[in-house]
mmCIF file of C-alpha atoms and ligand atoms in Angstrom:
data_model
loop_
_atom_site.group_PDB
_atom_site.id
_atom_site.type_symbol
_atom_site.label_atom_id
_atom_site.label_comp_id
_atom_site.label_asym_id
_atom_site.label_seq_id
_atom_site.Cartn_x
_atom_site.Cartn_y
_atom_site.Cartn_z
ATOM 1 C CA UNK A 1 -15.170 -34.143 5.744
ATOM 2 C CA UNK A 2 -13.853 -36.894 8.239
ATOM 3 C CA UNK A 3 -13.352 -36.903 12.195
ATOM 4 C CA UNK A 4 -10.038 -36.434 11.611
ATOM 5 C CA UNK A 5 -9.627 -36.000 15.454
ATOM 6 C CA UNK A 6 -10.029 -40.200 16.075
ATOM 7 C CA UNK A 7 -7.380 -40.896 13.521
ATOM 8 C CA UNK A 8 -5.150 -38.013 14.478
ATOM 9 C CA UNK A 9 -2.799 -38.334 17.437
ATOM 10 C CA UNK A 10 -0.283 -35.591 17.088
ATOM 11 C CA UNK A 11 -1.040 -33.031 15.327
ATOM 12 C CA UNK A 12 0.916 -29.830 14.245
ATOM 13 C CA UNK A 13 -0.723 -26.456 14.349
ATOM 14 C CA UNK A 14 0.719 -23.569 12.359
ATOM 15 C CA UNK A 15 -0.230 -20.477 13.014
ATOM 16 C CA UNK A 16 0.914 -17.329 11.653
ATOM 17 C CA UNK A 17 1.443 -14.482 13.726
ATOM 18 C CA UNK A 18 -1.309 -12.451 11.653
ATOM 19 C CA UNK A 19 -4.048 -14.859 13.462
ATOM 20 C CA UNK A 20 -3.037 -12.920 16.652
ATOM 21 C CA UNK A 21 -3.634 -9.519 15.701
ATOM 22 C CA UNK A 22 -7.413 -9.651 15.900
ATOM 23 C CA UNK A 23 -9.093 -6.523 13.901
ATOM 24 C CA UNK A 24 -5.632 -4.778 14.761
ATOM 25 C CA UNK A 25 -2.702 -4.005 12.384
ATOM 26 C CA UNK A 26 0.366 -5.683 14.440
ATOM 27 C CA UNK A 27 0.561 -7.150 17.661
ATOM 28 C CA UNK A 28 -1.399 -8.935 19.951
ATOM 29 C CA UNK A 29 -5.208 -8.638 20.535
ATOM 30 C CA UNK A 30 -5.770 -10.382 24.193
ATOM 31 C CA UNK A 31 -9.552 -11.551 23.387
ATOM 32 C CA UNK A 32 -7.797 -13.329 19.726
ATOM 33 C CA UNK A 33 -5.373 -15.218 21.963
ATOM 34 C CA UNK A 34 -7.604 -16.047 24.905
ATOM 35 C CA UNK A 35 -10.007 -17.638 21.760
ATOM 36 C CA UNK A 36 -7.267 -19.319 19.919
ATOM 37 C CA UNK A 37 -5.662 -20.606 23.135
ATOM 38 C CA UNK A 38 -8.714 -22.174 24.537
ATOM 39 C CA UNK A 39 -8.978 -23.990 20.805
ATOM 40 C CA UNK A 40 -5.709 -25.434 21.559
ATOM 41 C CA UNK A 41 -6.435 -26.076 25.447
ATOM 42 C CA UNK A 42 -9.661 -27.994 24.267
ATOM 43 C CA UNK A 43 -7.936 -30.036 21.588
ATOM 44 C CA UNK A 44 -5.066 -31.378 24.352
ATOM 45 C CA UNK A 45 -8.175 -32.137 26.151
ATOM 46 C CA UNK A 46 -9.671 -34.374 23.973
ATOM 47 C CA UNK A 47 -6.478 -36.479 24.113
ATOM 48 C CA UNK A 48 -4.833 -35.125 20.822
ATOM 49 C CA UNK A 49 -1.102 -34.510 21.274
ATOM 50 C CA UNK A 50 -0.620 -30.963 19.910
ATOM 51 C CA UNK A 51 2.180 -28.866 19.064
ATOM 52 C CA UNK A 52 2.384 -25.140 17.590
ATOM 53 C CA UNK A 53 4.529 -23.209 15.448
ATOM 54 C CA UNK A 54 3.722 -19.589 15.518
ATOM 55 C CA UNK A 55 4.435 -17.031 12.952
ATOM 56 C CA UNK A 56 5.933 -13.367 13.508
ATOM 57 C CA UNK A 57 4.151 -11.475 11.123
ATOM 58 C CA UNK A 58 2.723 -9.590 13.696
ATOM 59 C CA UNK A 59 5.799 -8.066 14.972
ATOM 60 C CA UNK A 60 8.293 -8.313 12.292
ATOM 61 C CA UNK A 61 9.480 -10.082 8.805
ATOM 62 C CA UNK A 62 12.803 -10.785 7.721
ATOM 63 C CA UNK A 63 11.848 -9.860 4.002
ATOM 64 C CA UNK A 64 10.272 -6.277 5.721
ATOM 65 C CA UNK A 65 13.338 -5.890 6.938
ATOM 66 C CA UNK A 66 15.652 -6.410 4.322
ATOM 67 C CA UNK A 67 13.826 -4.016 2.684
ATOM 68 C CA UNK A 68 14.518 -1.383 4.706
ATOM 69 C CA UNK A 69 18.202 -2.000 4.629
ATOM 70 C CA UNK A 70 18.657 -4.543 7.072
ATOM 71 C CA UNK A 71 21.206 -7.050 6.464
ATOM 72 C CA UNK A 72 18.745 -10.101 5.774
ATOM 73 C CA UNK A 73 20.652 -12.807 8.101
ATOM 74 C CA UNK A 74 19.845 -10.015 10.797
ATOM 75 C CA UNK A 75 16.831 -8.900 9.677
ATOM 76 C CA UNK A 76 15.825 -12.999 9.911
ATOM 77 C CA UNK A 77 17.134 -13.120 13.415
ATOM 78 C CA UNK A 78 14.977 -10.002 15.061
ATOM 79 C CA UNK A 79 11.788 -12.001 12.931
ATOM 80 C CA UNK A 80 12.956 -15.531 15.077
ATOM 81 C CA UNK A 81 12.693 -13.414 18.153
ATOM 82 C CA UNK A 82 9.191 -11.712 17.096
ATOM 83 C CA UNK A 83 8.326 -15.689 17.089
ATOM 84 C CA UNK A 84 9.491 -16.071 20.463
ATOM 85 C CA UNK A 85 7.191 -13.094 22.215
ATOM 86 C CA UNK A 86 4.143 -14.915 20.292
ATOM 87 C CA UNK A 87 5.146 -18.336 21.545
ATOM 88 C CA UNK A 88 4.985 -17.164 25.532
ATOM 89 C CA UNK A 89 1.575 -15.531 24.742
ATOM 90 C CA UNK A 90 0.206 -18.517 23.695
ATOM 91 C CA UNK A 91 2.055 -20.222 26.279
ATOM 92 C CA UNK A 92 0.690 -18.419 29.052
ATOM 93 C CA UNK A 93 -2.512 -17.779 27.552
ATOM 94 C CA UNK A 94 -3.290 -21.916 26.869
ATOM 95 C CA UNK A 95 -1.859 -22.271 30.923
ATOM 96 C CA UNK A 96 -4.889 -19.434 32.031
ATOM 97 C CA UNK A 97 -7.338 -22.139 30.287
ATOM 98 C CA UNK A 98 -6.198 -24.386 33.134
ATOM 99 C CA UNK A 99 -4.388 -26.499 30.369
ATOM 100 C CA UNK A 100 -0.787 -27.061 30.540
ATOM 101 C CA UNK A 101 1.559 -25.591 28.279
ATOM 102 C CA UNK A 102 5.765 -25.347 27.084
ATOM 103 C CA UNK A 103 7.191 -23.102 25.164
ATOM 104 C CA UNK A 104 10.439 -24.237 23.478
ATOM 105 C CA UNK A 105 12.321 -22.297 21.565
ATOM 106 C CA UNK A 106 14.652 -22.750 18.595
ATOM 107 C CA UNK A 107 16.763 -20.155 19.241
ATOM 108 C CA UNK A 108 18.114 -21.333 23.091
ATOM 109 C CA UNK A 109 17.020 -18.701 25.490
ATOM 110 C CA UNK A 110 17.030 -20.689 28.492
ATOM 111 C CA UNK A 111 16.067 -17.817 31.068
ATOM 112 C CA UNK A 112 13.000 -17.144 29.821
ATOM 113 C CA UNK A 113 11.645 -20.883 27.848
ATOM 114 C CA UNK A 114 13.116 -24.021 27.092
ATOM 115 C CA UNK A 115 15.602 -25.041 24.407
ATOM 116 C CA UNK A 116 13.740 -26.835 21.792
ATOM 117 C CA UNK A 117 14.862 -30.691 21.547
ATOM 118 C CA UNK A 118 13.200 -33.475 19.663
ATOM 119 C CA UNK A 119 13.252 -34.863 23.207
ATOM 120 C CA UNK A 120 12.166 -32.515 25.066
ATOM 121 C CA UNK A 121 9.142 -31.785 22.638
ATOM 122 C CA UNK A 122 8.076 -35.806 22.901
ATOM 123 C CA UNK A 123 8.128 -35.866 26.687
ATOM 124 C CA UNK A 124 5.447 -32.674 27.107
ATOM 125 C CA UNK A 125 3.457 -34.158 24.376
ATOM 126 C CA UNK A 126 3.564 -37.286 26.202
ATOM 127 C CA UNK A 127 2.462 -35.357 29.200
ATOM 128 C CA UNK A 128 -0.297 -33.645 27.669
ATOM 129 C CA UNK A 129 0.924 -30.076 27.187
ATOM 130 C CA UNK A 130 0.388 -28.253 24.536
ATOM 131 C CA UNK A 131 4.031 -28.010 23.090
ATOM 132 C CA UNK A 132 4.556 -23.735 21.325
ATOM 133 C CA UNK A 133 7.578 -24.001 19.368
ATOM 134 C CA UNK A 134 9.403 -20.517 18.983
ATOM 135 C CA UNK A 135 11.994 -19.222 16.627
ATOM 136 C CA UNK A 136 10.941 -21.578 13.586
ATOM 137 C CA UNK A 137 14.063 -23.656 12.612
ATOM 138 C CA UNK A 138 16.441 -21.240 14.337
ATOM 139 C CA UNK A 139 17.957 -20.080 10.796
ATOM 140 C CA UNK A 140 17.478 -17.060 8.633
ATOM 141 C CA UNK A 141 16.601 -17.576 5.206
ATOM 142 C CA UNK A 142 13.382 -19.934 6.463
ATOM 143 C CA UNK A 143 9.806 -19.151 7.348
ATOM 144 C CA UNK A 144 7.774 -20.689 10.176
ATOM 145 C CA UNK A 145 5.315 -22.963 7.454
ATOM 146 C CA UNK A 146 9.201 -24.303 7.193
ATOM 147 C CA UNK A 147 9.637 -24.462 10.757
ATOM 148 C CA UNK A 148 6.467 -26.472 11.248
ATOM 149 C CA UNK A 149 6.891 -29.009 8.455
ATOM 150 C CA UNK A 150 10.222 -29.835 9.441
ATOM 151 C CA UNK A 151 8.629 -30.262 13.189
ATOM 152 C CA UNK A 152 5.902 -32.045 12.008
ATOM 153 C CA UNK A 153 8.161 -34.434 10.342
ATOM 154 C CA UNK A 154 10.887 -34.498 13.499
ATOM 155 C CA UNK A 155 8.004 -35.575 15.823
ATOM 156 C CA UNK A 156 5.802 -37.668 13.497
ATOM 157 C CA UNK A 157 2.881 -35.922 13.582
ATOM 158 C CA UNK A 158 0.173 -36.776 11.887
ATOM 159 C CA UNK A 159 -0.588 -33.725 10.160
ATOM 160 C CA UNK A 160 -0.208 -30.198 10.009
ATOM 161 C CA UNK A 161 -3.173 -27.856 10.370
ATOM 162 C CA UNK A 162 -2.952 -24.458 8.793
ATOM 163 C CA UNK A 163 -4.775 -21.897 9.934
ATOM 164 C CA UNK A 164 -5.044 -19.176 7.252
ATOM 165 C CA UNK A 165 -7.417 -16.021 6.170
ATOM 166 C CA UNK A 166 -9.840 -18.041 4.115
ATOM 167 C CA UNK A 167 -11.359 -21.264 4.495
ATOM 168 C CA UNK A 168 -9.296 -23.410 1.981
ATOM 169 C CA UNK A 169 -7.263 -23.669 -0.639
ATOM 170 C CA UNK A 170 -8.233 -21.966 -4.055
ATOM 171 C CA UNK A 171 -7.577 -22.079 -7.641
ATOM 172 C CA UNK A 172 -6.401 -18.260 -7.119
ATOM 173 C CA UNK A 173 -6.283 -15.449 -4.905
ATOM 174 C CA UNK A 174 -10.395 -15.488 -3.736
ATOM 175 C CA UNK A 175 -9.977 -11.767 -2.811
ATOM 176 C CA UNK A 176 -8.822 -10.933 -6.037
ATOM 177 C CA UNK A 177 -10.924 -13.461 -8.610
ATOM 178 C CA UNK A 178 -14.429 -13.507 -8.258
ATOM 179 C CA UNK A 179 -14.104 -17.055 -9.985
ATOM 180 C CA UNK A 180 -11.542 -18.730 -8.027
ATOM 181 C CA UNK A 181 -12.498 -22.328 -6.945
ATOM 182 C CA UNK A 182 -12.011 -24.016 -3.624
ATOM 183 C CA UNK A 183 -11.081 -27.265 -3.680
ATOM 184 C CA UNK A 184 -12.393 -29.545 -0.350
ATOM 185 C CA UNK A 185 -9.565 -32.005 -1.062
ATOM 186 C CA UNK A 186 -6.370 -32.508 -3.179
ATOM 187 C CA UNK A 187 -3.029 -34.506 -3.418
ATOM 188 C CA UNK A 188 0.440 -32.824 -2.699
ATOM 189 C CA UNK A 189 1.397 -33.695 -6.028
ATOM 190 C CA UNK A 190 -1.784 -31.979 -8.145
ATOM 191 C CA UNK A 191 -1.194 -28.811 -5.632
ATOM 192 C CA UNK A 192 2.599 -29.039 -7.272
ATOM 193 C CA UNK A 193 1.099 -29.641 -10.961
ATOM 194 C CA UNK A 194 -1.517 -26.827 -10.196
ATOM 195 C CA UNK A 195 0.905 -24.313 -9.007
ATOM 196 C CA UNK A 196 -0.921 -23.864 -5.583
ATOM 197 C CA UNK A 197 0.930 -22.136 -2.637
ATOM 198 C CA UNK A 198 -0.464 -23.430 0.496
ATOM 199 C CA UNK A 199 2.612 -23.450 2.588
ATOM 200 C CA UNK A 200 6.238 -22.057 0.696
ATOM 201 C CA UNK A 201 8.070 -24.485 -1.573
ATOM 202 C CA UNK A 202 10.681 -25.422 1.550
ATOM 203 C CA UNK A 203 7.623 -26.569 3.585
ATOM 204 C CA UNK A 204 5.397 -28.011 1.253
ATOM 205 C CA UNK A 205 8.393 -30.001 -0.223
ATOM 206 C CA UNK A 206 8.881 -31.368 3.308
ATOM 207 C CA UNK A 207 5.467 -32.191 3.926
ATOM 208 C CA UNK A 208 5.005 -33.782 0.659
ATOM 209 C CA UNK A 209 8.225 -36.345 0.958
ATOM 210 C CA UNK A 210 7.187 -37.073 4.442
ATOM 211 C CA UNK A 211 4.130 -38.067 3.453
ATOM 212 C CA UNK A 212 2.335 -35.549 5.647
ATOM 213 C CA UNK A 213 -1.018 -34.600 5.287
ATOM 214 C CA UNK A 214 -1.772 -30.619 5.524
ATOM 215 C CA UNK A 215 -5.451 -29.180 6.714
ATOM 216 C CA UNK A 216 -5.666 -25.781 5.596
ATOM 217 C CA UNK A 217 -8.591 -24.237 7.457
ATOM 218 C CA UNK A 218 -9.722 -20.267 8.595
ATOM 219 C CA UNK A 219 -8.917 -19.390 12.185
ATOM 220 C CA UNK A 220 -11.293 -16.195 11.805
ATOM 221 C CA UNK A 221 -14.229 -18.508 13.765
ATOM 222 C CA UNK A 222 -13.607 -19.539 17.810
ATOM 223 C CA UNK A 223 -13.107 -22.990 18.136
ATOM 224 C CA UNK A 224 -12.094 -23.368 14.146
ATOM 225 C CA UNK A 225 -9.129 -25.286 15.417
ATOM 226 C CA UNK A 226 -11.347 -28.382 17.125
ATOM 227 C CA UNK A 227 -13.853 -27.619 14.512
ATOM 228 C CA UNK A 228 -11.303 -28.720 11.969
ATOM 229 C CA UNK A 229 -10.791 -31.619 13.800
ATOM 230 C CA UNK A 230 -14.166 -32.458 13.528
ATOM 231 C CA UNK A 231 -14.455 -32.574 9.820
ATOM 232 C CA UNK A 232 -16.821 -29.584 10.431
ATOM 233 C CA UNK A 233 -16.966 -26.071 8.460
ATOM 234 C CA UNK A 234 -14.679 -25.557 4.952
ATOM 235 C CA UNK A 235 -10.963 -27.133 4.993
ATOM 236 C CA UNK A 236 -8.806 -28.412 1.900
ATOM 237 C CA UNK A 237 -7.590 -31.478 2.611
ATOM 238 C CA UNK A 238 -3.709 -31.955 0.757
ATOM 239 C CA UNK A 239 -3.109 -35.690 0.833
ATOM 240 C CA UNK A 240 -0.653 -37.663 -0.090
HETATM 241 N N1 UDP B 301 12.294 -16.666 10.608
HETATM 242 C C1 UDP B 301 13.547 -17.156 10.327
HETATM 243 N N2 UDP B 301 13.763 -18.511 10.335
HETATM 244 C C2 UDP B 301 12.762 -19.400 10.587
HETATM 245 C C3 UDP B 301 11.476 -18.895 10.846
HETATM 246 C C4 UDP B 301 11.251 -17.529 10.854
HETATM 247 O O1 UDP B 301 14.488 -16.393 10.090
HETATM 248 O O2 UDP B 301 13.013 -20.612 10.582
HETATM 249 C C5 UDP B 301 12.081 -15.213 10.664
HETATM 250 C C6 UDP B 301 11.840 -14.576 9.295
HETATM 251 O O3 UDP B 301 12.437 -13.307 9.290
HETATM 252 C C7 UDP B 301 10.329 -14.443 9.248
HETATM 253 C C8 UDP B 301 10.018 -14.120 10.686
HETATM 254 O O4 UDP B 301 10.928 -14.922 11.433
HETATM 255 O O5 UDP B 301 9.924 -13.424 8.386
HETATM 256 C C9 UDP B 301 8.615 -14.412 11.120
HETATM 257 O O6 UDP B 301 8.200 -15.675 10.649
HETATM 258 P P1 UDP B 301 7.086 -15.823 9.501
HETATM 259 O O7 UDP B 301 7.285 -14.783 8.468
HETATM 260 O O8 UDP B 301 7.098 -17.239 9.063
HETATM 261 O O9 UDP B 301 5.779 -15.510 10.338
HETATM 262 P P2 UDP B 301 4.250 -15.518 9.891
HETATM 263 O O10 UDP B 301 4.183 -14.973 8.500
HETATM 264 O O11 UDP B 301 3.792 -16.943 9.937
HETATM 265 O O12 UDP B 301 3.571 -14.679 10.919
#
């Protein structure tokens, strides 16, 4: 694997909200956050303009919803807002590292963070904050891995960096099938011809007509984030 943090500028971290549960079942664990936020913290440090799109999986999912008899276009918006509560944990959890740190979020709640704007999102980068976006694309019927492609294509980042469960992408579900192969790098087009989900179709399709490479990588280890970066430890590399 390459440095990838010398030829990366800007770089767009997803994270799903699963990453901050820690060994728990929903929610936030603090120790998970205070280790994923000094990843982040440490990779602003090294000069790498970074942005974040968390998840909500650890409060609530539109689909989980809708299941349970919520109308989904509701059931979407109470997910955007489980987003939201993730975003200003990060936020204030990358600030304790003595880094600085915006949340914005899609879904304008000015009283308690910052309406996201392509603008406003270029200027903290440009400042060196760490830039949490909240409330994915600020419509039902997407996910976040949507929210941060289309992000990562707004602010021309260089690639998107997918932190997951398991350390790559694989032929199949590794949990599940013993004989499941990882692959250390691929194209966007043989992950299409392969049928391999590594973000949903909405996402990847963005990613893959903006030409923008994805680093799927394990968050389980502290400091995977930078460690990625580094070229060091498993990753799939999708190219174009
Ligand atoms: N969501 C949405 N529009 C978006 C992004 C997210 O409506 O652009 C809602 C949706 O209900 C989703 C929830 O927010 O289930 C949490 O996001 P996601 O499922 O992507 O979180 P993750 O699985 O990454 O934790």
């Amino acid at each position: 694997m390459k440095d990838f943090g010398r030829q990366w500028r800007r770089i767009m971290v997803k994270l799903s909200g699963e990453a901050l549960m820690g060994t728990g079942s929903h929610g936030l664990d603090a120790r998970t956050l205070e280790t994923i936020a000094a990843d982040l913290a440490e990779a602003a440090r090294r000069g790498i303009e970074t942005a974040v799109v968390v998840g909500g999986g650890n409060f609530f999912r539109g689909i989980a919803g809708a299941e349970k008899g919520i109308d989904r276009a509701r059931a979407d918006s109470i997910g955007m807002l489980a987003t939201v509560m993730n975003a200003l944990a990060i936020e204030y959890a990358i600030e304790k590292q003595g880094r600085p740190a915006r949340a914005l979020s899609a879904v304008p709640m000015p009283s308690i963070c910052e309406p996201y704007s392509r603008q406003a999102a270029l200027h903290h980068l440009g400042k060196g904050r760490v830039v949490v976006l909240a409330g994915g694309t600020g419509n039902p019927f997407f996910t976040t891995d949507t929210g941060a492609a289309l992000r990562a294509a707004e602010l021309s980042c260089d690639a998107i960096l997918k932190a997951t469960q398991v350390d790559g992408v694989y032929s199949a579900d590794p949990k599940r099938d013993p004989n499941a192969r990882r692959f250390d790098a691929l194209t966007h087009d043989e992950a299409i011809v392969q049928n391999l989900a590594i973000m949903d179709t909405a996402a990847f399709a963005i990613a893959r007509e903006n030409r923008i490479p994805i680093l799927v990588f394990s968050i389980k280890e502290p400091g995977a984030i930078c460690a990625a970066l580094d070229g060091l430890g498993k990753a799939t590399l999708v190219l174009p």
